[in-house]
XYZ file of C-alpha atoms in Angstrom:
455
model
C 0.000 0.000 0.000
C 1.141 3.535 -0.709
C 2.174 5.925 2.021
C 1.636 9.683 1.881
C 2.380 12.705 4.014
C 1.032 16.233 3.627
C 2.200 19.563 5.022
C 2.466 23.247 4.245
C 4.879 26.031 5.154
C 4.722 29.796 4.992
C 6.438 31.530 2.044
C 4.859 34.974 2.513
C 7.299 37.795 1.649
C 7.774 40.951 3.638
C 5.872 44.022 2.489
C 7.543 46.188 -0.109
C 8.684 43.449 -2.484
C 7.564 43.828 -6.078
C 4.678 41.649 -7.209
C 4.661 39.591 -10.395
C 2.669 40.089 -13.548
C 0.458 42.576 -15.374
C 2.964 44.520 -17.409
C 6.489 45.910 -17.561
C 8.131 48.160 -14.985
C 4.976 48.877 -13.001
C 6.864 48.812 -9.656
C 3.838 47.120 -8.101
C 5.096 46.890 -4.533
C 3.237 44.793 -1.959
C 1.290 47.067 0.378
C -0.895 44.582 2.281
C -1.225 40.895 3.038
C -4.763 39.692 2.309
C -3.734 36.084 2.973
C -0.369 34.413 3.587
C 1.288 32.451 0.805
C 2.051 28.759 1.267
C 4.198 25.954 -0.022
C 2.015 22.846 0.025
C 3.651 19.439 -0.179
C 2.525 15.860 -0.773
C 5.187 13.196 -0.194
C 4.478 9.735 -1.644
C 6.198 6.439 -0.985
C 5.657 2.936 -2.293
C 8.372 0.349 -1.927
C 11.610 2.011 -2.960
C 9.882 4.741 -4.963
C 9.556 8.138 -3.319
C 7.991 11.152 -5.044
C 7.251 14.694 -3.851
C 4.545 16.943 -5.285
C 5.057 20.626 -4.449
C 2.592 23.454 -5.093
C 3.897 26.986 -4.483
C 1.677 30.047 -4.307
C 3.797 31.955 -6.799
C 3.292 33.240 -10.350
C 6.080 31.197 -11.935
C 9.596 29.877 -11.495
C 12.545 30.504 -13.795
C 14.399 27.301 -14.633
C 17.397 27.938 -12.394
C 15.240 28.597 -9.326
C 13.152 25.532 -10.168
C 16.339 23.441 -10.194
C 17.466 24.896 -6.868
C 14.167 24.173 -5.161
C 13.866 20.666 -6.595
C 17.404 19.932 -5.444
C 16.717 21.163 -1.912
C 13.421 19.260 -1.739
C 15.040 16.070 -3.032
C 17.804 16.261 -0.430
C 15.258 16.708 2.371
C 12.966 13.954 1.065
C 15.826 11.590 0.196
C 14.751 11.135 -3.414
C 16.049 12.139 -6.831
C 15.468 15.728 -8.093
C 13.577 14.280 -11.087
C 11.124 12.734 -8.592
C 10.082 16.221 -7.413
C 6.977 17.328 -9.337
C 7.100 21.085 -8.735
C 4.364 23.464 -9.862
C 3.062 26.932 -9.011
C -0.524 28.109 -8.618
C 0.185 31.106 -10.927
C -1.260 33.746 -8.616
C -0.228 37.216 -9.795
C -0.523 38.513 -6.224
C 2.787 36.941 -5.230
C 6.354 38.255 -5.265
C 8.333 38.342 -8.490
C 11.132 35.774 -8.459
C 12.740 36.489 -11.843
C 12.578 34.960 -15.286
C 10.675 37.714 -17.115
C 12.310 41.086 -17.756
C 10.282 43.971 -16.336
C 7.527 41.819 -14.810
C 8.539 42.749 -11.267
C 12.062 42.853 -9.891
C 13.010 39.778 -7.876
C 13.958 40.409 -4.255
C 17.327 38.760 -3.565
C 16.563 37.964 0.078
C 13.252 36.333 -0.807
C 14.685 34.250 -3.651
C 17.708 33.126 -1.631
C 15.669 31.936 1.338
C 12.750 30.448 -0.612
C 14.142 26.891 -1.053
C 14.720 26.515 2.687
C 11.194 27.705 3.439
C 9.808 25.102 1.038
C 11.944 22.395 2.645
C 10.210 23.083 5.970
C 7.014 21.634 4.494
C 8.887 18.622 3.117
C 10.311 17.802 6.545
C 6.840 18.066 8.094
C 5.344 15.884 5.338
C 7.965 13.186 6.006
C 6.999 13.232 9.668
C 3.339 12.717 8.679
C 4.033 9.814 6.321
C 1.478 7.026 6.742
C -0.625 4.542 4.805
C -3.453 6.100 2.838
C -6.313 5.137 0.569
C -7.094 7.182 -2.529
C -10.387 8.335 -4.005
C -11.231 10.774 -6.764
C -14.042 12.734 -8.363
C -14.721 15.008 -11.306
C -17.539 17.518 -10.859
C -18.944 20.510 -12.788
C -17.235 23.841 -12.256
C -19.015 26.215 -14.608
C -19.489 29.957 -14.499
C -16.009 30.835 -13.207
C -13.857 30.902 -16.337
C -13.904 32.554 -19.757
C -11.563 32.164 -22.723
C -9.777 35.470 -23.179
C -8.818 34.805 -26.807
C -12.297 33.954 -28.125
C -14.624 35.580 -25.589
C -14.862 38.627 -23.289
C -12.010 37.433 -21.095
C -10.680 40.811 -19.980
C -13.570 42.038 -17.869
C -12.517 45.628 -17.239
C -15.896 47.051 -18.220
C -18.182 44.034 -17.895
C -21.252 44.345 -15.690
C -19.968 43.545 -12.200
C -23.319 42.500 -10.772
C -24.120 40.196 -13.664
C -20.760 38.434 -13.493
C -20.892 38.046 -9.722
C -23.979 35.850 -10.052
C -23.319 32.094 -9.881
C -25.695 31.675 -12.829
C -23.436 33.663 -15.210
C -21.986 31.645 -18.105
C -19.491 32.572 -20.886
C -20.566 32.666 -24.521
C -18.210 29.813 -25.352
C -18.141 27.433 -22.381
C -16.634 24.707 -24.559
C -13.438 26.772 -24.737
C -13.001 26.706 -20.970
C -12.468 23.960 -18.407
C -15.962 22.790 -17.345
C -14.908 20.585 -14.407
C -12.728 20.487 -11.318
C -10.835 17.264 -10.667
C -10.384 16.224 -7.049
C -8.076 13.591 -5.553
C -8.227 12.802 -1.834
C -6.029 10.758 0.486
C -7.676 9.165 3.500
C -5.831 7.901 6.560
C -7.925 5.712 8.858
C -11.020 6.865 6.994
C -10.285 10.593 7.449
C -9.234 12.918 4.627
C -5.699 14.228 5.223
C -4.809 15.568 1.792
C -6.596 16.969 -1.255
C -5.411 17.821 -4.758
C -7.650 20.001 -6.925
C -7.045 20.672 -10.594
C -8.697 23.360 -12.751
C -7.720 25.512 -15.731
C -8.117 29.234 -15.078
C -5.669 32.087 -14.477
C -5.694 33.209 -10.810
C -5.900 36.903 -11.751
C -9.075 38.117 -10.031
C -6.939 40.831 -8.435
C -5.394 42.869 -11.253
C -2.696 45.442 -11.877
C -4.506 48.126 -9.854
C -3.967 46.133 -6.651
C -0.940 45.771 -4.376
C -1.948 42.847 -2.188
C -0.370 39.494 -1.349
C -2.594 36.384 -1.520
C -3.155 33.189 -3.480
C -6.047 34.627 -5.530
C -9.225 32.563 -5.893
C -7.497 29.159 -6.020
C -5.445 29.905 -2.905
C -8.479 31.220 -1.073
C -10.362 28.062 -2.036
C -7.541 25.872 -0.692
C -7.704 27.784 2.590
C -11.493 27.341 2.725
C -11.139 23.576 2.250
C -8.453 23.414 4.931
C -10.594 25.411 7.341
C -13.632 23.207 6.709
C -11.584 20.020 7.174
C -9.092 20.563 10.020
C -5.810 18.770 9.441
C -6.204 18.668 5.648
C -3.649 20.149 3.226
C -5.155 21.178 -0.136
C -2.824 21.506 -3.133
C -3.888 23.268 -6.335
C -2.472 22.177 -9.702
C -3.208 24.524 -12.658
C -4.586 23.045 -15.863
C -4.299 24.260 -19.472
C -4.937 27.869 -18.429
C -2.875 29.776 -20.995
C -5.867 31.515 -22.592
C -8.428 31.202 -19.773
C -9.264 33.972 -17.290
C -11.695 34.203 -14.382
C -14.954 35.947 -15.242
C -13.893 39.023 -13.249
C -10.373 40.421 -13.416
C -8.459 43.685 -13.746
C -11.043 45.623 -11.698
C -10.600 48.316 -9.061
C -9.329 47.153 -5.650
C -12.803 47.408 -4.114
C -14.429 45.429 -6.934
C -11.559 42.920 -6.903
C -12.207 42.215 -3.229
C -15.875 41.430 -3.931
C -14.961 39.299 -6.927
C -12.325 37.342 -4.989
C -14.780 36.460 -2.237
C -17.500 35.399 -4.699
C -15.327 33.376 -7.073
C -13.336 31.628 -4.337
C -16.638 30.598 -2.694
C -17.891 29.171 -5.997
C -14.692 27.291 -6.622
C -14.435 25.936 -3.060
C -18.056 24.761 -3.304
C -17.184 22.828 -6.461
C -14.261 21.153 -4.664
C -16.546 20.285 -1.755
C -18.941 18.737 -4.261
C -16.093 16.541 -5.414
C -15.233 15.527 -1.851
C -18.832 14.452 -1.319
C -18.816 12.320 -4.469
C -15.465 10.556 -4.121
C -15.024 7.094 -5.617
C -12.185 4.825 -4.445
C -9.255 4.214 -6.800
C -8.711 0.562 -7.578
C -5.003 1.024 -8.219
C -2.227 2.552 -6.123
C 0.649 2.368 -8.632
C 3.386 4.994 -8.271
C 5.725 5.960 -11.108
C 7.489 9.155 -12.166
C 9.537 10.328 -15.140
C 11.017 13.637 -16.236
C 12.566 14.810 -19.520
C 13.907 18.048 -20.957
C 12.934 18.534 -24.596
C 14.134 21.105 -27.104
C 11.504 22.404 -29.513
C 12.113 24.267 -32.776
C 12.754 27.988 -32.303
C 12.481 30.777 -34.867
C 15.648 30.915 -36.973
C 16.838 34.395 -36.047
C 20.531 34.771 -36.776
C 22.944 36.506 -34.430
C 23.209 39.535 -36.803
C 19.395 39.789 -36.846
C 19.305 39.785 -33.043
C 21.980 42.504 -32.989
C 19.921 44.534 -35.492
C 16.812 44.232 -33.315
C 18.781 45.348 -30.271
C 20.178 48.361 -32.109
C 16.698 49.342 -33.318
C 15.278 49.216 -29.785
C 18.248 51.076 -28.311
C 17.693 53.845 -30.872
C 14.014 54.079 -29.971
C 14.749 54.316 -26.259
C 17.452 56.967 -26.714
C 15.284 59.436 -28.633
C 15.026 63.004 -27.354
C 12.105 63.366 -24.962
C 12.068 59.766 -23.765
C 11.435 59.242 -20.043
C 11.206 56.238 -17.726
C 7.399 56.264 -17.961
C 6.713 52.718 -19.226
C 3.220 53.223 -20.676
C 3.979 55.911 -23.259
C 5.538 55.889 -26.692
C 2.882 54.126 -28.751
C -0.814 53.524 -29.128
C -0.152 49.792 -29.439
C -0.254 47.857 -26.144
C 2.668 45.695 -27.283
C 4.841 48.636 -28.307
C 4.916 51.009 -25.369
C 8.342 52.052 -24.099
C 8.051 49.630 -21.207
C 7.218 46.720 -23.482
C 10.051 47.622 -25.824
C 12.530 47.797 -22.945
C 11.413 44.350 -21.800
C 12.063 43.117 -25.350
C 15.464 44.785 -25.338
C 16.438 43.176 -22.029
C 15.417 39.770 -23.318
C 17.252 40.163 -26.619
C 20.413 41.196 -24.788
C 20.133 38.038 -22.694
C 19.728 35.930 -25.840
C 22.765 37.591 -27.426
C 24.847 37.001 -24.302
C 24.063 33.278 -24.439
C 24.898 32.812 -28.124
C 27.805 30.442 -28.769
C 29.555 31.953 -31.733
C 26.849 32.260 -34.375
C 24.755 29.593 -32.701
C 21.619 30.924 -30.998
C 20.429 29.346 -27.722
C 17.586 26.845 -27.495
C 16.882 26.103 -23.819
C 14.847 22.957 -23.171
C 11.316 22.709 -21.820
C 10.743 20.417 -18.857
C 8.122 17.673 -19.206
C 7.133 15.662 -16.136
C 4.784 12.739 -15.650
C 3.578 11.161 -12.419
C 1.273 8.178 -12.126
C -0.616 8.035 -8.859
C -2.917 5.052 -9.036
C -5.346 5.633 -11.881
C -4.506 9.362 -12.031
C -1.761 10.607 -14.357
C -0.301 14.071 -13.726
C 1.210 15.253 -17.001
C 3.252 18.382 -16.411
C 4.788 20.939 -18.771
C 7.041 23.920 -17.994
C 4.779 26.238 -20.024
C 1.224 27.587 -19.828
C -0.718 25.324 -22.162
C -3.489 26.829 -24.248
C -6.870 25.109 -23.954
C -6.902 23.769 -27.529
C -3.443 22.232 -27.110
C -4.588 20.506 -23.957
C -7.639 19.108 -25.735
C -5.428 17.804 -28.533
C -3.274 15.882 -26.042
C -6.257 14.372 -24.243
C -7.925 13.389 -27.512
C -4.810 11.565 -28.696
C -4.288 9.729 -25.416
C -7.894 8.461 -25.344
C -7.728 7.625 -21.650
C -9.471 9.088 -18.629
C -7.948 10.594 -15.515
C -5.100 12.539 -17.162
C -4.488 15.870 -15.465
C -2.616 18.310 -17.724
C -0.618 20.533 -15.377
C 0.893 23.822 -16.572
C 3.994 25.532 -15.187
C 5.787 22.435 -13.941
C 9.451 23.404 -13.993
C 9.406 26.589 -16.031
C 7.440 29.575 -17.307
C 6.161 30.948 -20.605
C 3.386 30.063 -23.052
C 2.509 27.111 -25.257
C 0.033 28.853 -27.620
C -2.371 27.087 -29.940
C -2.167 27.372 -33.729
C -4.246 30.568 -33.931
C -2.167 32.380 -31.305
C 1.031 31.091 -32.893
C 0.007 32.588 -36.246
C -0.753 35.940 -34.620
C 2.770 36.003 -33.167
C 1.603 38.541 -30.594
C 1.868 38.516 -26.824
C 1.953 34.763 -26.185
C 3.649 33.740 -29.420
C 6.529 36.226 -29.676
C 6.600 38.695 -26.811
C 6.691 36.442 -23.733
C 9.517 34.221 -25.054
C 11.618 37.312 -25.765
C 11.184 38.861 -22.328
C 12.108 35.470 -20.866
C 15.403 35.659 -22.748
C 14.427 33.039 -25.334
C 13.696 33.004 -29.041
C 10.032 32.398 -29.930
C 8.939 28.877 -30.798
C 8.459 28.093 -34.472
C 5.821 25.351 -34.197
C 5.219 24.551 -30.538
C 1.544 23.934 -31.310
C 2.591 21.025 -33.552
C 5.503 19.617 -31.550
C 4.417 19.835 -27.920
C 1.262 17.655 -28.020
C 3.188 14.680 -29.385
C 5.938 15.104 -26.789
C 3.382 15.189 -23.977
C 1.579 12.124 -25.336
C 4.880 10.239 -25.420
C 5.586 11.255 -21.796
C 2.180 10.061 -20.660
C 2.602 6.723 -22.366
C 5.751 6.078 -20.340
C 3.637 5.478 -17.246
C 0.246 4.437 -18.665
C 0.022 0.660 -18.743
């Protein structure tokens, strides 16, 4: 029988650190703590196999920090770093930790001490290790999410009252995640750990806010933990690349109302899953991790140098200031956006080897836990890409988990053709060349990873 241990530790930063997300050089410093941030850990053991699942209430992790944390967790858990399945909840109300130029400056003290703070939860989870029985459920979770590429996903001017109602539905519900998946571990008949999995950006609080919290998914985890004393509830984000909550980017006062309403809805859906749990017949445990290089756009070193020179000229014109929002009517070509591009291109140039441009790998991770397969990718999967993977696998109980060991976007074919924010801009500000055909290459790579552990 499998053993499991659950625990959490506090990773809340001090006030004043810059928060992640929402645009370049906003200097969005944390002014209040609405709720503490947590590292939540599930440690699994069966025979000689030991695996750790870690969920951090952060926006994302650059690859080097991901490696540091996985190494520290592995040492504390006495397992291999590749057996650490590390994800983030993607809350944008968390401190910046690097990896995206301009999207919040990382605080050196916070980043340096973060791995040790995560390890505290691992040590506690080891102490709680005991035999468990698994059960799972999949229940409706409608009226929370909206696809921001094909629907009214940026709700700056949407009717607040209408969208606060639980009865509200998007125009294209098929382009969102309609269910929440729940996995529960019971020890002596009592639930001790819960995993919940849903695809939606935790961005109810927008760029006008300066608060620290886990957004609606973190608040829902806290609600579940409060309703079930002793439980640790880990959130794993689904294919959320193009999916937003129905209310986002509002004023601080409206954001507070929206956070309370949406977190209640989401927690109620999780509770519905806990009431309808069905036992898993299998308690197999297997894990695998790979780093895969996908085709990048064939920009030569001289072309990169030309792009840098062009941006440097723009940002040295007479009259330029450090105001990031001016300089263009186009949202992707303000001075702040162009500086973020410039910083990323300089990073790419610095990592060229002669005339050879860099192509950093993308982490892919798969974990089989009984009948459930967690299939992780170090990018934010778009909904359509996720559907393509699931359709090809033709099996149930596969959880597609975004942001496992990295950051950035995996856009679908339509977004890739547009070559806009997700397709071109985000890779550049992460110091990487844009992907050439990630929409074609990634699904097959994920399917192959899943098949490594699916009998």
